[in-house]
Short mmCIF file of C-alpha atoms in Angstrom, two decimals:
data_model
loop_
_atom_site.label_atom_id
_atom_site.label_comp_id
_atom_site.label_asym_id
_atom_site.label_seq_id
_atom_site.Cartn_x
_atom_site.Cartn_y
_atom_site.Cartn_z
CA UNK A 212 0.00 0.00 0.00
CA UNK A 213 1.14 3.73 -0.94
CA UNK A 214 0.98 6.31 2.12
CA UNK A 215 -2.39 7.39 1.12
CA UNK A 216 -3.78 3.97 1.07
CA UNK A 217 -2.22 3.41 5.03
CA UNK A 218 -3.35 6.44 6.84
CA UNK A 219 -7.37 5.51 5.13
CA UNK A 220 -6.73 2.26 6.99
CA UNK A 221 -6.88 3.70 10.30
CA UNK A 222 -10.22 5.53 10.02
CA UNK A 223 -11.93 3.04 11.26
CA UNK A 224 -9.99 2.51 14.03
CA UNK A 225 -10.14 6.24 14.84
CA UNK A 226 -13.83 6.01 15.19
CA UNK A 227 -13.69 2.07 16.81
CA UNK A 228 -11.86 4.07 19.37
CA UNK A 229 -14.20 6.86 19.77
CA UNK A 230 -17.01 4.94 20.52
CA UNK A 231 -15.25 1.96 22.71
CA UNK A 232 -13.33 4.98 24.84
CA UNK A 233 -16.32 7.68 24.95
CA UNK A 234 -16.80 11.24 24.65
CA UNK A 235 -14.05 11.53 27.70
CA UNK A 236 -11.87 10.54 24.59
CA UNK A 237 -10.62 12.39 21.72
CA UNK A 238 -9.23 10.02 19.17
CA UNK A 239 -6.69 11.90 16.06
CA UNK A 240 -5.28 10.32 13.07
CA UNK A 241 -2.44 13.09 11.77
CA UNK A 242 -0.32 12.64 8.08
CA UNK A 243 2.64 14.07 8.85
CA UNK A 244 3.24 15.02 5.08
CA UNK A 245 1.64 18.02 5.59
CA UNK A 246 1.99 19.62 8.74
CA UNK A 247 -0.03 22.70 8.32
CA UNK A 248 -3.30 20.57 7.33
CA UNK A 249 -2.17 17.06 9.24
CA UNK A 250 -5.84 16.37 10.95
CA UNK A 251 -7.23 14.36 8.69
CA UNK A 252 -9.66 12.32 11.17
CA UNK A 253 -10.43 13.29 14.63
CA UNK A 254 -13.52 12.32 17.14
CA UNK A 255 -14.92 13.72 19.86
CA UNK A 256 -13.32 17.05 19.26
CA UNK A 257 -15.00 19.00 21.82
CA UNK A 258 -12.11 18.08 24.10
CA UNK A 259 -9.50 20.20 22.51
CA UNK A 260 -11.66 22.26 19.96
CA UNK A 261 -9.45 21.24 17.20
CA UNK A 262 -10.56 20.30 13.39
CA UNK A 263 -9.89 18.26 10.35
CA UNK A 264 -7.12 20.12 8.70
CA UNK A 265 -5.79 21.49 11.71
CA UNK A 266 -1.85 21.49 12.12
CA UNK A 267 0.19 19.53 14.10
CA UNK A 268 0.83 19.83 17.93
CA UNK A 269 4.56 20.84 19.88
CA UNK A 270 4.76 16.93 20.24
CA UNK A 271 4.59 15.77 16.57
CA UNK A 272 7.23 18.98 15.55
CA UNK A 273 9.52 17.03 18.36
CA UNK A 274 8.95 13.92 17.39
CA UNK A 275 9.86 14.34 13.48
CA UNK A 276 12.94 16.35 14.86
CA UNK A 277 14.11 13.77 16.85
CA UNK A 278 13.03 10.90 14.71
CA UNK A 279 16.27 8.90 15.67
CA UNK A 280 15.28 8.74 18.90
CA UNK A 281 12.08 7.84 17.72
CA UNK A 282 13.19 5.05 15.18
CA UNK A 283 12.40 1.76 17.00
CA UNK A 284 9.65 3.09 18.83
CA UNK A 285 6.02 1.99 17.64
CA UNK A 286 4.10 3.83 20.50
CA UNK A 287 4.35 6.56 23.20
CA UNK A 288 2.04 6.05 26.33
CA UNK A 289 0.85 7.82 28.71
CA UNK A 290 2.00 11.64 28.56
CA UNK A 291 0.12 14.62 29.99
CA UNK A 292 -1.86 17.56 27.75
CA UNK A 293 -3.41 20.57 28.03
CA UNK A 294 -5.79 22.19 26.19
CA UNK A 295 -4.94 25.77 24.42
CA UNK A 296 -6.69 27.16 27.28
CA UNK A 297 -5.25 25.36 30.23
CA UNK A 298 -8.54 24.46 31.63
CA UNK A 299 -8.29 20.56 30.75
CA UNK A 300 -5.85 18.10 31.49
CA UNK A 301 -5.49 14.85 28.96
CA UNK A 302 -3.74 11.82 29.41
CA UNK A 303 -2.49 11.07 25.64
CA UNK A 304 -0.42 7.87 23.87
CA UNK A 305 0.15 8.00 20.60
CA UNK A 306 1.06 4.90 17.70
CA UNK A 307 3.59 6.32 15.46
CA UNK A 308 2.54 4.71 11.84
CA UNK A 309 5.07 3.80 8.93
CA UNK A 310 4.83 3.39 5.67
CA UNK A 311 6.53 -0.37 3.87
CA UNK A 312 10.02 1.69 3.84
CA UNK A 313 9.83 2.32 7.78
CA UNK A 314 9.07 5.98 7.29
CA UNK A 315 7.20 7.76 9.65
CA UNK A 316 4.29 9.19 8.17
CA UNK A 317 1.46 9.65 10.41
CA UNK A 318 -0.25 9.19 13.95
CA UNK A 319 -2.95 7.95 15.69
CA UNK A 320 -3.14 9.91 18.80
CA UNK A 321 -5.68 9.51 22.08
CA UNK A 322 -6.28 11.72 24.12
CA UNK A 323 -8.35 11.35 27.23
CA UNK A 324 -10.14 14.02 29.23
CA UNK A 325 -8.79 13.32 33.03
CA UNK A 326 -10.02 16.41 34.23
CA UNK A 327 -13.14 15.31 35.72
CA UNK A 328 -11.35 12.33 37.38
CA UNK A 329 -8.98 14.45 39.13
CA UNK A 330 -11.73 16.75 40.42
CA UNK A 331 -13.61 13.80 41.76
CA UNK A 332 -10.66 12.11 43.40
CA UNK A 333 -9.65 15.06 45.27
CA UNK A 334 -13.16 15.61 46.54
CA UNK A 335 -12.49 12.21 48.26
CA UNK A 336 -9.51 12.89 49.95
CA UNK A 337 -6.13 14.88 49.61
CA UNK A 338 -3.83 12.60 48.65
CA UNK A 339 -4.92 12.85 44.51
CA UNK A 340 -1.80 12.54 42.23
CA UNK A 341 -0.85 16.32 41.26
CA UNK A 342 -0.31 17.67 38.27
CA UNK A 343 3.89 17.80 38.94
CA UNK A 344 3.38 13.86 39.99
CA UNK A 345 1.68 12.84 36.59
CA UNK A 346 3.95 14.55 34.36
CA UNK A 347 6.65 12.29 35.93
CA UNK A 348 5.42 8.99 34.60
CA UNK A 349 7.43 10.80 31.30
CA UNK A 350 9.48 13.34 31.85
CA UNK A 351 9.44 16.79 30.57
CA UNK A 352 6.94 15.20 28.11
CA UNK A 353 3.95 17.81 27.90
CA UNK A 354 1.91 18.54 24.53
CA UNK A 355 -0.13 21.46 24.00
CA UNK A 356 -3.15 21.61 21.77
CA UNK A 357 -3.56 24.69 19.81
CA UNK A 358 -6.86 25.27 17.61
CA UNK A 359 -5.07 26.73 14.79
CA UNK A 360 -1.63 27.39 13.33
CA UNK A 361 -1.19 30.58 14.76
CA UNK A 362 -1.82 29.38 18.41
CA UNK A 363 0.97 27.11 17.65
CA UNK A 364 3.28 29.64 16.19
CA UNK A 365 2.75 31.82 18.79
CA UNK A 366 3.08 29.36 21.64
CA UNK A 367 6.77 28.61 20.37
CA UNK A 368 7.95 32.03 20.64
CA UNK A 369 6.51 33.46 23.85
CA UNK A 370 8.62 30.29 25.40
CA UNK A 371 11.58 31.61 23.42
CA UNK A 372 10.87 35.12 24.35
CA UNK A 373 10.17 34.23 27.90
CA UNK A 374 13.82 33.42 28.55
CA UNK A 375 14.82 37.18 28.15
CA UNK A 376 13.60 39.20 30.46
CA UNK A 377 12.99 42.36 27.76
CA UNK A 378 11.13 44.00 25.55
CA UNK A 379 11.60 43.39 21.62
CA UNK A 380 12.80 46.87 21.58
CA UNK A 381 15.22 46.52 24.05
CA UNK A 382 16.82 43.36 23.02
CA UNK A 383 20.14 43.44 21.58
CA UNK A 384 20.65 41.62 18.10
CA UNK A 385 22.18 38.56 19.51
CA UNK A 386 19.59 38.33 21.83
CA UNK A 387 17.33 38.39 18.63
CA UNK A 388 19.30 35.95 16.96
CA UNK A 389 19.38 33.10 19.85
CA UNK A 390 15.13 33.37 19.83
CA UNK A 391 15.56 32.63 15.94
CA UNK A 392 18.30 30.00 16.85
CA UNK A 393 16.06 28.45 19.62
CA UNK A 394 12.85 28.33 17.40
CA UNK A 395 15.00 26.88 14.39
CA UNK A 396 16.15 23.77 16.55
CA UNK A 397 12.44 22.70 17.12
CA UNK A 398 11.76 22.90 13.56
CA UNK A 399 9.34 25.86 13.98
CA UNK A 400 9.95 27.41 10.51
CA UNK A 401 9.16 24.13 8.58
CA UNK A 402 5.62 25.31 9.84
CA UNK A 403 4.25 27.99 6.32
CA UNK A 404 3.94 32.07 8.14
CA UNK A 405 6.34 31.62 11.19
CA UNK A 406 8.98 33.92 9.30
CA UNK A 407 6.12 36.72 8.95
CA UNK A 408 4.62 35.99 13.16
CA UNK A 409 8.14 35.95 14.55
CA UNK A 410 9.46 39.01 12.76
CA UNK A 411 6.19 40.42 14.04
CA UNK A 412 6.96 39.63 17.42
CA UNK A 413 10.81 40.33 17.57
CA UNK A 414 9.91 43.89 15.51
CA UNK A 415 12.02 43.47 12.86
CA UNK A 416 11.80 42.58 8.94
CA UNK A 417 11.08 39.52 7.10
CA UNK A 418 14.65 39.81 5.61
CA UNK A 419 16.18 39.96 8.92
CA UNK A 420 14.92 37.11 10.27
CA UNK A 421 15.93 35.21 6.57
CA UNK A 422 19.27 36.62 7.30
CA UNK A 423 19.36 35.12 11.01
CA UNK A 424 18.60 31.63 9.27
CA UNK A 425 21.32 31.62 6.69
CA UNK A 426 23.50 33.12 9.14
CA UNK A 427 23.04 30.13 11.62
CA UNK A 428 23.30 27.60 8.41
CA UNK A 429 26.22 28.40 8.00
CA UNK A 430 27.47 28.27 10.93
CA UNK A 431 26.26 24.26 11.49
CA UNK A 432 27.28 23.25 8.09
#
C-alpha cells in the first residue's frame, strides 16, 4: 500500500476508538506530510476544539525532529496535555505509523479528558496525584493543543521570548538571533507564516529574520 492507502486504513480505528473509549476521549489520526493541514480524522473534538485540517501539535514537531530517537519506537504512552486554554488536562499515547520503507508518516493519537477524574478524586480525599506527579510517569513530556496554526506559532515564541527578560525593543541583536536559533532547533519554521509571526513579534523585517537563518546555516554546516 502507498501512504495514502495506510493512513485511510486507520479511520476506522479512529472512530472504533471513539465509541469503545467515549466522549471523555478524543481520538486523532495526523499525516505528517503536511503539517499545516495534518488532521485528517479526529472524534470527539470538543475536548481540545481542534478540526480536520488542523496542524500539528509541539509533540509531533519534536517527534519528526528527533526521529532517531524515535526510530524503534512503535508507540508513546501515557503523557500529559493541556488544552490551548489550560482548563483541561489529557492523558495522551500515541502509535507512530510507517509506511513499507519504515518511514514515519502519520499518527494515531488519544487523548483522554482526566479532568473530571482528578476533580472527583480530590473531593475524596487529599492525597490525589498532582499535576507535577503525573507529568513524571514521562518526563518533561507535555503537549499542548492549539486550535489553529497561529496558536501554535505563537506558543513557540513566547517560550523563546520568555527566557529574556525584555522587551523586543530593548533586546540586543544577539539576543534576537538566539530566539531565531532556539525556534529553528524545534523545527518551527518548517511550519508555512512563522517567518512573517516571529518578525512580528521580535519587531524586525522579514529579511532579517531570513538573514538570522542563513547566518546560523552556515554556521552548522
Amino acid at each position: 500500500m502507498n501512504a495514502d492507502e495506510i493512513l485511510k486504513s486507520y479511520i476506522p480505528m479512529v472512530d472504533f476508538m471513539a465509541n469503545t473509549y467515549g466522549k471523555n476521549c478524543e481520538v486523532v489520526l495526523h499525516d505528517l506530510r503536511d503539517l499545516e493541514n495534518s488532521i485528517i480524522a479526529i472524534r470527539n473534538n470538543h475536548i481540545t476544539g481542534r478540526k480536520e485540517n488542523g496542524p500539528v501539535t509541539d509533540m509531533a514537531l519534536n517527534i519528526l525532529h528527533n526521529l532517531d530517537k524515535y526510530q524503534d519506537k512503535n508507540f508513546i504512552c501515557n503523557y500529559t496535555g493541556k488544552t490551548s486554554r489550560g482548563n483541561k488536562t489529557l492523558r495522551s499515547s500515541t502509535y507512530l505509523i510507517r509506511d513499507g520503507e519504515k518511514n514515519l508518516i502519520g499518527m494515531l493519537c488519544i487523548n483522554i479528558d482526566i479532568t473530571p477524574l482528578l476533580k472527583a478524586r480530590e473531593a475524596i480525599d487529599d492525597l490525589i496525584i498532582n499535576e507535577e506527579l503525573l507529568n513524571n510517569n514521562v518526563k518533561g513530556t507535555q503537549e499542548n493543543f492549539d486550535l489553529n496554526l497561529n496558536d501554535l506559532i505563537n506558543s513557540y515564541i513566547s517560550q523563546a521570548m520568555d527566557e529574556f527578560d525584555a522587551e523586543p525593543s530593548r533586546m540586543t541583536m544577539k539576543e534576537k538571533k538566539e530566539i531565531v536559533r532556539h525556534l529553528s532547533e524545534k523545527d518551527v519554521f518548517r511550519l508555512k507564516g512563522v517567518v512573517v509571526e516571529v518578525a512580528k513579534a521580535l519587531e524586525v523585517s522579514e529579511q532579517t529574520i531570513y538573514r538570522y537563518l542563513k547566518e546560523l546555516e552556515n554556521t552548522t554546516s
